[in-house]
XYZ file of N, CA, C and O in Angstrom:
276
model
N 5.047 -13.644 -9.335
C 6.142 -12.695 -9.423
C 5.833 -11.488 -8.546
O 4.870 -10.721 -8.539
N 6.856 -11.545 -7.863
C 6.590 -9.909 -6.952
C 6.911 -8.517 -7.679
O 8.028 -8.432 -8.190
N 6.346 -7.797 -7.743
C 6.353 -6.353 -8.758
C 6.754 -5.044 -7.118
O 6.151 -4.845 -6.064
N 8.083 -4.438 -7.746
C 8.069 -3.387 -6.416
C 7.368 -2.494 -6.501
O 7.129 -2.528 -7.708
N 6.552 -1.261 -5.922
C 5.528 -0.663 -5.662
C 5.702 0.638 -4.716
O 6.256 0.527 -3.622
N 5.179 1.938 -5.209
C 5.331 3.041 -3.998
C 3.599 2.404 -3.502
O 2.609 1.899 -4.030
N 4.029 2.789 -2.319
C 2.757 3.098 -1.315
C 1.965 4.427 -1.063
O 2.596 5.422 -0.704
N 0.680 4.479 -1.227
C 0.738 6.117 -0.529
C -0.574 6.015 0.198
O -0.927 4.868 -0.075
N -1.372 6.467 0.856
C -2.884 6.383 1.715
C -3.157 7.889 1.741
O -2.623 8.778 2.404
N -3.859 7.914 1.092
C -4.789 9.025 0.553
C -4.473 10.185 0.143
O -5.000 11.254 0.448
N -3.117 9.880 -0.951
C -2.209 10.118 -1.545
C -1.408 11.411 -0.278
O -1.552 12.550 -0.723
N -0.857 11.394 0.736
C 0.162 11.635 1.247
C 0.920 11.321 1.874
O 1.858 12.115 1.935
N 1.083 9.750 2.917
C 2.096 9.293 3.439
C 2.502 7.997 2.453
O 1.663 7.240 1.966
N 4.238 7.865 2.214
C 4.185 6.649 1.500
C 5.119 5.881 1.852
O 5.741 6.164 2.876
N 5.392 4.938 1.240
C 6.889 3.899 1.094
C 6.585 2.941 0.291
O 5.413 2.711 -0.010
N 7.979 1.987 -0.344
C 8.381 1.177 -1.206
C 8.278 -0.115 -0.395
O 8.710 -0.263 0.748
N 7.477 -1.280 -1.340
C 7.385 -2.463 -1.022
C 9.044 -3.299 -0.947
O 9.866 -3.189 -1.858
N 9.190 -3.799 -0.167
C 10.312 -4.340 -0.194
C 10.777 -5.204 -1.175
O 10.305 -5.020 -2.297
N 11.879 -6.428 -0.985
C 12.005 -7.527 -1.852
C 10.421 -8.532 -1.946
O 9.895 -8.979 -2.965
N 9.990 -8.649 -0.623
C 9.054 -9.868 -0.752
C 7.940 -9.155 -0.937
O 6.919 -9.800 -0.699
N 7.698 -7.525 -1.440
C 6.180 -6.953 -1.187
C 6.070 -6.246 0.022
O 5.199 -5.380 -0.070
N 6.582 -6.279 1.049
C 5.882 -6.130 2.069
C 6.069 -4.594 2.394
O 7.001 -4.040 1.812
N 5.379 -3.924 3.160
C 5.321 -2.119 3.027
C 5.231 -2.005 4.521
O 4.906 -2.983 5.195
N 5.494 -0.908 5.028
C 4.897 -0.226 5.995
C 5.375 1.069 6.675
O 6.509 1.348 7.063
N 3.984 1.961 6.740
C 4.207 2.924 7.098
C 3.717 3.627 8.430
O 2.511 3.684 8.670
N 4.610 4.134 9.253
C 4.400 4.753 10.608
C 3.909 5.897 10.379
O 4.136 6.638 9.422
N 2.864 6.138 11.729
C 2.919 7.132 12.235
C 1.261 7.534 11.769
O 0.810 8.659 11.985
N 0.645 6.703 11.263
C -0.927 7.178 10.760
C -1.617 7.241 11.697
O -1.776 6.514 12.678
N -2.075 8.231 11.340
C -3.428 8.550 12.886
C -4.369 7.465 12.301
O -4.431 6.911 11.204
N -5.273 7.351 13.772
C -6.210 6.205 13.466
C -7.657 6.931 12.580
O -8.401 7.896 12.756
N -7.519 5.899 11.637
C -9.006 6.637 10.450
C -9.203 5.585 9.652
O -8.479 4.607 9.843
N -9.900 5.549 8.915
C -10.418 5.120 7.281
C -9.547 5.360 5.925
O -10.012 6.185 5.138
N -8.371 4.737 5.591
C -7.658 5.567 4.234
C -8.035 4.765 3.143
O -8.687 3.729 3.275
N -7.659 5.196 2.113
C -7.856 4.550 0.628
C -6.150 4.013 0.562
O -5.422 4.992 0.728
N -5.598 3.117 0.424
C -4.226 2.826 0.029
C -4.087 2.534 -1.454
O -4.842 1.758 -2.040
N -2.842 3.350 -2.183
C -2.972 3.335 -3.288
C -1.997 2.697 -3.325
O -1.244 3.008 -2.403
N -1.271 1.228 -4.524
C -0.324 0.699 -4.704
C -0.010 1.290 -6.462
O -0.710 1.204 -7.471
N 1.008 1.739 -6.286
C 1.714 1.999 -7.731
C 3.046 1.613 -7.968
O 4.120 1.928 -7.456
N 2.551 0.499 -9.290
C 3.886 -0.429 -9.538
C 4.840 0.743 -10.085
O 4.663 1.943 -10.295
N 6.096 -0.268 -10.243
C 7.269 0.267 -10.992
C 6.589 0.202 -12.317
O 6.142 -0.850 -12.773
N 6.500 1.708 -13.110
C 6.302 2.255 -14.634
C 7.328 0.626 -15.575
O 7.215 0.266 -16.746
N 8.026 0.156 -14.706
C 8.384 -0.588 -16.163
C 7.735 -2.170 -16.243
O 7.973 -2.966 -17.152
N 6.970 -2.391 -15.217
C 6.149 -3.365 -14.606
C 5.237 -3.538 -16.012
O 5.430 -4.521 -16.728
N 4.532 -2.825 -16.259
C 3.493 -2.987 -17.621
C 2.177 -3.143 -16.373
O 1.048 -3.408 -16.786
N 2.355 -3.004 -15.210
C 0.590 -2.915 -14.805
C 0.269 -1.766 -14.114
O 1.241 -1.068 -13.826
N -0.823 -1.361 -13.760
C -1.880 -0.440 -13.671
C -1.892 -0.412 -11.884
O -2.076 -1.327 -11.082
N -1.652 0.840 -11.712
C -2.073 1.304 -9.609
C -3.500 0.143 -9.389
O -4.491 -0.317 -9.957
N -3.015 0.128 -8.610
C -4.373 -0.547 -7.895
C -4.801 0.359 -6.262
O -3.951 0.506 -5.385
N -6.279 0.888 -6.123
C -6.486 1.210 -5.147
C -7.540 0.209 -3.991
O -8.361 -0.672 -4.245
N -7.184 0.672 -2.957
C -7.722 -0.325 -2.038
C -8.550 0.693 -1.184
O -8.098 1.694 -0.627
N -10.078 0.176 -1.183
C -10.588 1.571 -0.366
C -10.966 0.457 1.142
O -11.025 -0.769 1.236
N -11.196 1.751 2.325
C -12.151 1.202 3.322
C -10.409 0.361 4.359
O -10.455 -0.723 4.942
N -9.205 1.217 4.284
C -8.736 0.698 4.910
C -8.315 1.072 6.895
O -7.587 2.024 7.174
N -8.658 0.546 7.537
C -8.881 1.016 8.841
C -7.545 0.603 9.732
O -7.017 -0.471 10.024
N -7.269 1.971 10.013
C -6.163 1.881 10.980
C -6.468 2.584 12.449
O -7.140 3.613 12.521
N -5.895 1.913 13.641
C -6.053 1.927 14.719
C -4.827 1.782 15.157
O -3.988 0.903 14.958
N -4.814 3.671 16.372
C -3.698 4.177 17.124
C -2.462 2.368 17.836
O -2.706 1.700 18.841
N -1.473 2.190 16.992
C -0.838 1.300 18.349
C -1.149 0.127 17.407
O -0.328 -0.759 17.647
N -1.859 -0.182 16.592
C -2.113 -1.802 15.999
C -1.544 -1.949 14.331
O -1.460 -1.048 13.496
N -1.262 -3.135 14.211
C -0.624 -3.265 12.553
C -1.626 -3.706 11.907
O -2.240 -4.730 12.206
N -1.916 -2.846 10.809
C -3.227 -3.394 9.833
C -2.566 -3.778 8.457
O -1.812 -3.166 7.700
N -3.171 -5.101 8.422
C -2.552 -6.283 7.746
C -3.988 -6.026 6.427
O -5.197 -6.201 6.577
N -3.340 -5.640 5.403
C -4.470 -6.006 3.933
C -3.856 -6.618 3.092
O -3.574 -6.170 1.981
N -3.393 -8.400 3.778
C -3.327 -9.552 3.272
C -2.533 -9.356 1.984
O -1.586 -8.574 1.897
N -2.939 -10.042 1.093
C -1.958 -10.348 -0.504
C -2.992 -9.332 -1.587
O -4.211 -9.294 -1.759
N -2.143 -8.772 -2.025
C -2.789 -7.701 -3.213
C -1.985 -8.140 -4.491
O -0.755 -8.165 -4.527
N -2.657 -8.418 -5.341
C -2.161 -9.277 -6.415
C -2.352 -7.926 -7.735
O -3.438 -7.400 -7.976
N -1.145 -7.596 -8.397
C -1.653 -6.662 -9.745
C -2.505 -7.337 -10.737
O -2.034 -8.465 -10.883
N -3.468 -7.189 -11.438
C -3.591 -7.424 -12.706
C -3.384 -7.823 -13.558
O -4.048 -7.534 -14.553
């Protein structure tokens, strides 16, 4: 089951997972962020954080299938 989700990376840039999950957000300088996923409150599950995520100026960084709890 897909659960919708705000996005945020190191809690200040964000956006909403779409229908199938999928997110993305422009405009990150290239660094190291923590991405935080926080379901919809009526979901019944718990943020999940993702540390050690590396983005590079110009490239799409793909962190695969993140499954809630």
């Amino acid at each position: 089951q897909i659960f919708s989700a705000f996005i945020t990376m190191d809690d200040k840039d964000g956006d909403a997972t779409d229908g199938d999950g999928a997110f993305q957000i422009n405009g990150i300088p290239s660094g190291t962020y923590t991405l935080t996923l926080t379901p919809d409150p009526t979901s019944g599950k718990v943020p999940i954080t993702v540390a050690n995520v590396i983005v590079a100026n110009g490239k799409t960084t793909d962190v695969g299938n993140i499954t809630f709890p």
